Coordinates of C-alpha atoms in Angstrom, one line a residue:
M9 CA -37.6 -18.7 48.1
V10 CA -37.7 -22.3 47.0
I11 CA -34.9 -23.6 44.9
T12 CA -34.8 -27.0 43.3
G13 CA -31.4 -28.6 42.4
A14 CA -29.9 -26.6 45.2
S15 CA -27.0 -29.0 46.0
S16 CA -24.8 -28.0 43.1
G17 CA -24.0 -25.7 40.1
I18 CA -26.6 -23.0 39.4
G19 CA -28.8 -23.9 42.3
L20 CA -26.0 -24.0 44.8
V21 CA -24.6 -20.6 43.7
T22 CA -28.1 -19.1 43.7
A23 CA -28.9 -20.3 47.1
R24 CA -25.7 -18.9 48.6
M25 CA -26.2 -15.6 46.8
A26 CA -29.8 -15.3 47.8
A27 CA -28.9 -16.1 51.5
R28 CA -26.4 -13.3 51.5
R29 CA -29.1 -11.1 50.3
G30 CA -31.4 -12.0 53.2
A31 CA -33.8 -14.5 51.5
R32 CA -35.2 -17.3 53.6
L33 CA -34.7 -20.5 51.7
V34 CA -36.2 -23.9 51.2
L35 CA -33.7 -26.1 49.3
A36 CA -34.6 -29.2 47.4
A37 CA -32.4 -31.9 45.9
R38 CA -31.6 -35.6 46.2
N39 CA -28.4 -35.5 48.2
E40 CA -29.3 -35.2 51.9
D41 CA -25.8 -34.8 53.2
A42 CA -25.1 -31.9 50.8
L43 CA -28.5 -30.2 51.6
R44 CA -27.7 -30.5 55.4
T45 CA -24.3 -29.1 55.0
L46 CA -25.5 -26.1 52.8
C47 CA -28.2 -25.3 55.3
D48 CA -25.7 -25.4 58.2
E49 CA -23.4 -23.1 56.3
I50 CA -26.3 -20.6 55.7
R51 CA -27.4 -20.6 59.2
D52 CA -23.9 -20.3 60.6
A53 CA -23.8 -17.1 58.6
G54 CA -26.9 -15.7 60.1
G55 CA -29.4 -16.8 57.5
E56 CA -32.4 -18.9 57.4
A57 CA -32.8 -22.2 55.5
A58 CA -34.6 -25.5 55.5
F59 CA -34.2 -28.4 53.2
V60 CA -36.3 -31.3 51.7
V61 CA -34.8 -34.4 50.1
T62 CA -36.6 -34.3 46.9
D63 CA -36.7 -36.2 43.5
V64 CA -38.6 -33.5 41.5
G65 CA -39.8 -36.2 39.1
R66 CA -42.1 -37.3 41.9
R67 CA -45.2 -35.2 42.3
D68 CA -45.5 -36.1 46.1
D69 CA -41.9 -35.1 46.8
V70 CA -42.6 -31.6 45.2
A71 CA -45.8 -31.1 47.2
R72 CA -43.8 -31.9 50.3
V73 CA -41.4 -29.1 49.4
A74 CA -44.3 -26.6 49.2
R75 CA -45.6 -27.7 52.6
T76 CA -42.3 -27.5 54.2
A77 CA -42.2 -23.8 53.0
V78 CA -45.6 -23.0 54.4
E79 CA -44.9 -24.8 57.8
T80 CA -41.6 -23.3 58.2
F81 CA -41.7 -19.9 56.8
G82 CA -45.5 -19.2 56.3
G83 CA -45.2 -19.7 52.5
F84 CA -43.0 -18.4 49.7
D85 CA -42.7 -15.6 47.3
T86 CA -40.4 -17.2 44.7
W87 CA -40.2 -20.6 43.3
V88 CA -37.1 -21.6 41.1
N89 CA -37.4 -24.7 38.9
N90 CA -33.7 -25.5 38.4
A91 CA -33.1 -29.2 38.8
G92 CA -31.9 -31.0 35.7
V93 CA -29.6 -33.9 34.5
S94 CA -28.5 -34.7 30.9
L95 CA -27.8 -37.7 28.8
Y96 CA -25.1 -38.0 26.1
G97 CA -25.3 -40.4 23.2
Q98 CA -26.7 -41.0 19.7
V99 CA -30.6 -41.3 19.6
W100 CA -30.3 -44.9 18.5
D101 CA -27.8 -45.8 21.3
V102 CA -29.4 -44.5 24.5
S103 CA -32.0 -46.6 26.4
L104 CA -35.7 -45.5 26.4
D105 CA -35.6 -45.9 30.3
D106 CA -32.9 -43.3 30.4
M107 CA -34.7 -41.1 28.1
H108 CA -37.8 -41.2 30.4
R109 CA -35.7 -40.5 33.3
V110 CA -34.2 -37.4 31.8
F111 CA -37.9 -36.2 31.1
D112 CA -39.0 -37.0 34.6
T113 CA -36.4 -34.6 36.1
V114 CA -36.0 -31.9 33.4
F115 CA -39.7 -31.5 32.2
W116 CA -42.0 -33.2 34.8
G117 CA -39.9 -31.6 37.6
V118 CA -40.7 -28.2 36.1
V119 CA -44.4 -29.2 35.7
H120 CA -44.7 -30.5 39.3
G121 CA -42.9 -27.3 40.6
S122 CA -44.9 -24.9 38.6
R123 CA -48.2 -26.3 39.6
A124 CA -47.3 -26.2 43.3
A125 CA -46.1 -22.7 43.0
V126 CA -49.0 -21.3 41.1
E127 CA -51.5 -23.2 43.5
H128 CA -49.9 -21.6 46.5
F129 CA -49.9 -18.1 45.0
R130 CA -53.5 -18.5 43.9
D131 CA -54.8 -19.9 47.2
S132 CA -52.8 -17.5 49.3
G133 CA -53.7 -14.5 47.1
R134 CA -50.2 -13.3 47.6
P135 CA -48.1 -12.2 44.6
G136 CA -45.1 -14.2 43.6
A137 CA -42.5 -15.1 41.0
L138 CA -42.1 -18.4 39.3
I139 CA -38.8 -18.8 37.6
N140 CA -38.1 -21.8 35.3
V141 CA -34.5 -22.4 34.2
G142 CA -34.4 -23.4 30.6
S143 CA -31.5 -23.8 28.3
V144 CA -29.9 -22.7 25.0
F145 CA -30.6 -26.2 24.0
G146 CA -34.4 -25.6 24.6
D147 CA -34.2 -22.9 21.8
R148 CA -32.1 -25.1 19.5
A149 CA -31.4 -28.7 20.2
T150 CA -28.0 -30.3 19.8
P151 CA -26.9 -33.6 18.6
V152 CA -25.6 -36.0 21.2
Q153 CA -27.9 -34.4 23.9
S154 CA -31.1 -34.9 22.0
T155 CA -33.2 -36.0 25.1
Y156 CA -32.0 -33.2 27.3
G157 CA -32.7 -30.7 24.4
S158 CA -36.2 -32.1 23.7
A159 CA -37.0 -31.9 27.5
K160 CA -36.0 -28.3 27.5
F161 CA -38.0 -27.6 24.4
A162 CA -41.0 -28.9 26.3
V163 CA -40.1 -26.7 29.4
H164 CA -40.0 -23.7 27.2
G165 CA -43.3 -24.5 25.5
F166 CA -45.0 -25.3 28.9
T167 CA -43.7 -22.0 30.4
D168 CA -45.0 -20.0 27.6
A169 CA -48.5 -21.6 27.8
L170 CA -48.5 -21.4 31.6
R171 CA -47.6 -17.6 31.4
V172 CA -50.6 -16.9 29.2
E173 CA -53.0 -18.9 31.4
V174 CA -51.8 -17.2 34.6
N175 CA -52.3 -13.8 32.9
A176 CA -55.7 -14.7 31.6
A177 CA -56.8 -15.9 35.1
G178 CA -55.7 -12.7 36.7
L179 CA -53.2 -14.3 39.0
P180 CA -50.5 -12.2 40.6
V181 CA -47.8 -14.4 39.3
S182 CA -44.8 -13.4 37.2
V183 CA -43.6 -16.3 35.0
T184 CA -40.0 -16.0 33.8
L185 CA -37.9 -18.3 31.6
V186 CA -34.2 -18.1 31.9
H187 CA -32.1 -19.1 28.9
P188 CA -28.6 -20.1 30.0
G189 CA -25.8 -20.7 27.5
G190 CA -22.8 -22.8 28.3
I191 CA -22.3 -22.6 32.1
D192 CA -19.3 -23.8 34.1
T193 CA -21.0 -26.2 36.4
P194 CA -20.6 -30.1 37.2
Y195 CA -23.4 -30.5 34.6
D196 CA -21.3 -32.9 32.5
E197 CA -20.0 -34.8 35.5
H198 CA -23.5 -35.5 36.6
A199 CA -24.7 -36.6 33.0
E200 CA -24.9 -40.2 31.9
S201 CA -22.9 -40.8 28.9
Y202 CA -23.0 -43.5 26.1
L203 CA -19.9 -41.9 24.5
D204 CA -16.4 -43.4 24.5
E205 CA -15.0 -39.9 25.4
R206 CA -16.0 -38.2 28.6
P207 CA -18.6 -35.2 28.3
A208 CA -17.0 -31.8 28.6
R209 CA -17.6 -28.3 27.4
R210 CA -15.2 -26.7 25.0
G211 CA -15.5 -23.1 23.8
M212 CA -16.9 -20.2 25.8
L213 CA -18.6 -20.7 29.1
Y214 CA -20.2 -18.4 31.6
P215 CA -20.0 -18.6 35.4
P216 CA -22.9 -19.9 37.2
E217 CA -23.2 -16.4 39.1
A218 CA -24.4 -14.8 35.9
V219 CA -27.4 -17.3 35.9
A220 CA -28.0 -16.6 39.6
E221 CA -28.0 -12.9 39.0
A222 CA -30.7 -13.4 36.3
I223 CA -32.7 -15.6 38.7
L224 CA -32.5 -13.1 41.6
Y225 CA -33.4 -10.2 39.4
A226 CA -36.5 -12.1 38.0
A227 CA -37.5 -12.7 41.6
A228 CA -38.0 -9.0 42.2
H229 CA -38.7 -7.7 38.6
P230 CA -41.3 -9.4 36.4
K231 CA -39.5 -10.4 33.2
R232 CA -40.6 -12.7 30.4
D233 CA -37.3 -14.0 29.3
L234 CA -33.6 -13.6 30.5
Y235 CA -30.7 -14.8 28.3
V236 CA -27.4 -15.6 30.0
G237 CA -24.7 -15.2 27.6
S238 CA -24.7 -13.7 24.0
Q239 CA -24.2 -17.2 22.6
A240 CA -27.8 -18.2 23.8
K241 CA -29.5 -15.2 22.3
V242 CA -27.5 -15.5 19.0
L243 CA -28.0 -19.2 18.7
A244 CA -31.7 -18.8 19.3
T245 CA -32.0 -16.0 16.7
V246 CA -29.9 -17.5 13.9
A247 CA -31.6 -20.9 14.3
N248 CA -34.9 -19.3 13.5
I249 CA -33.5 -17.2 10.6
A250 CA -31.2 -19.8 9.0
P251 CA -32.0 -23.3 10.2
K252 CA -30.2 -25.1 7.6
L253 CA -26.9 -23.1 8.3
T254 CA -27.5 -23.9 12.0
D255 CA -27.6 -27.6 11.1
R256 CA -24.3 -27.5 9.3
V257 CA -22.7 -25.5 12.2
M258 CA -23.9 -28.1 14.7
R259 CA -22.8 -31.0 12.6
R260 CA -19.3 -29.4 12.4
Y261 CA -18.9 -28.1 15.9
M262 CA -21.1 -29.7 18.5
Y263 CA -19.7 -33.2 18.3
W264 CA -16.2 -31.9 19.0
S265 CA -17.2 -29.3 21.5
Q266 CA -19.1 -31.7 23.9
R267 CA -16.4 -34.2 24.7
A268 CA -13.0 -34.3 26.2
D269 CA -9.9 -36.3 25.3
R270 CA -10.5 -38.6 28.3
P271 CA -12.3 -42.0 28.6
S272 CA -15.9 -41.8 29.7
R273 CA -16.9 -42.8 33.2
P274 CA -19.1 -45.8 33.8
R275 CA -22.7 -45.0 33.3
E276 CA -23.6 -46.1 36.7
A277 CA -21.4 -43.2 38.1
S278 CA -23.7 -40.6 36.7
A279 CA -26.3 -38.8 38.7
L280 CA -29.2 -39.7 36.4
W281 CA -30.7 -42.3 38.7
H282 CA -29.2 -41.4 42.0
A283 CA -27.8 -38.3 43.7
G284 CA -24.4 -37.2 42.5
D285 CA -21.3 -35.8 44.1
D286 CA -22.6 -32.5 45.2
L287 CA -21.9 -29.2 46.8
R288 CA -19.6 -28.3 43.7
E289 CA -20.2 -25.0 42.0
R290 CA -18.1 -25.6 39.0
G291 CA -17.1 -28.4 36.4
S292 CA -13.9 -29.6 34.9
H293 CA -14.4 -28.3 31.4
E294 CA -11.8 -27.5 28.8
G295 CA -13.4 -24.2 27.6
W296 CA -12.8 -20.5 28.2
V297 CA -14.8 -19.3 31.3
R298 CA -15.7 -15.7 31.1
R299 CA -16.0 -13.6 34.2
R300 CA -19.4 -12.4 33.7
S301 CA -22.4 -12.1 31.2
Y302 CA -22.7 -8.6 29.7
L303 CA -26.1 -9.5 28.4
V304 CA -27.4 -10.2 31.9
A305 CA -25.8 -7.0 33.2
A306 CA -27.7 -5.1 30.5
S307 CA -30.9 -6.9 31.2
T308 CA -30.8 -6.4 34.8
H309 CA -29.5 -2.8 34.8
P310 CA -31.6 -1.3 31.9
V311 CA -31.4 2.3 33.1
A312 CA -27.6 2.3 33.4
T313 CA -27.2 0.4 30.1
G314 CA -29.5 2.9 28.4
T315 CA -27.6 5.9 29.8
M316 CA -24.3 4.4 28.7
A317 CA -25.7 3.7 25.3
L318 CA -27.1 7.3 25.0
A319 CA -23.7 8.6 26.2
A320 CA -21.9 6.5 23.6
A321 CA -24.2 7.6 20.8
A322 CA -23.9 11.3 21.8
G323 CA -20.1 10.8 21.9
A324 CA -20.1 9.3 18.4
T325 CA -22.4 11.9 17.0
T326 CA -20.2 14.8 18.5
L327 CA -17.1 13.2 17.0
V328 CA -18.7 12.9 13.5
L329 CA -20.0 16.5 13.7
R330 CA -16.4 17.7 14.5
R331 CA -15.0 15.9 11.7
M332 CA -17.6 17.3 9.3
R333 CA -16.9 20.7 10.6
D334 CA -13.1 20.4 10.2
R335 CA -13.6 19.3 6.5
W336 CA -15.8 22.2 5.8

């Protein structure tokens, strides 16, 4: 399994969880010290892992990740495009260079990784899974993070088109798009900010383990889309049905909910242009972090969920019939 953005947040949690389940890993990120420490941790626990210092915005770096997987483990069965970084600020305030940099990582990183993965599966003839980590903001963009949302919109569109092309070509590749909602990771600490207040999440958040569970499920079970957190599914649905209402909610809620009552850090301290302070799974948010995502549980355990739903329906029907009989 190849995982980009493996040195923190979702990528770090996914790597640790996959290693515990016996996966052999090739880990990619920009922070060499963090990757080396993580690989040592996995090997000390009896697992197998290699790392490649990678800027996913560079095609040659990503090609080197694929070569390392082939040379070290004979290939890979799963490729996870997870690397990402955000940019906070009004459209007219942020620099075009910073906008391009976000697209290099968030969008072009997915393109480079997807092409490397599909080429490997096509040339080797072995079945595989390509998993692209999108975002709730790829279904409905938010103010203040317009560049990140636009890049994720591009990821969603690219993934949809690639899925159709892979199927039309008869390639044995499952292509999954994961839609995380608000997740408790160091995402905001890594982001570059033009705001006076420090970026932070308020409101409801989900643990990174919920996204990791979705990713690992997609690695073994072909799935078109997986939503992490009901907020992601609800927002995508409501945005399509009532776009003007969604605009008003965004205007009222999203400015407040994306900043903390603390001064912003200097822009040069962000991880936009260089590796961040990694090996952290969680962030310093001000929201309510849920223990799990029931939507992920329902999606990854459909039989159990269906059985429970049928049992609940049967129980409700029995109760109604009893009340009707008592009245008669």
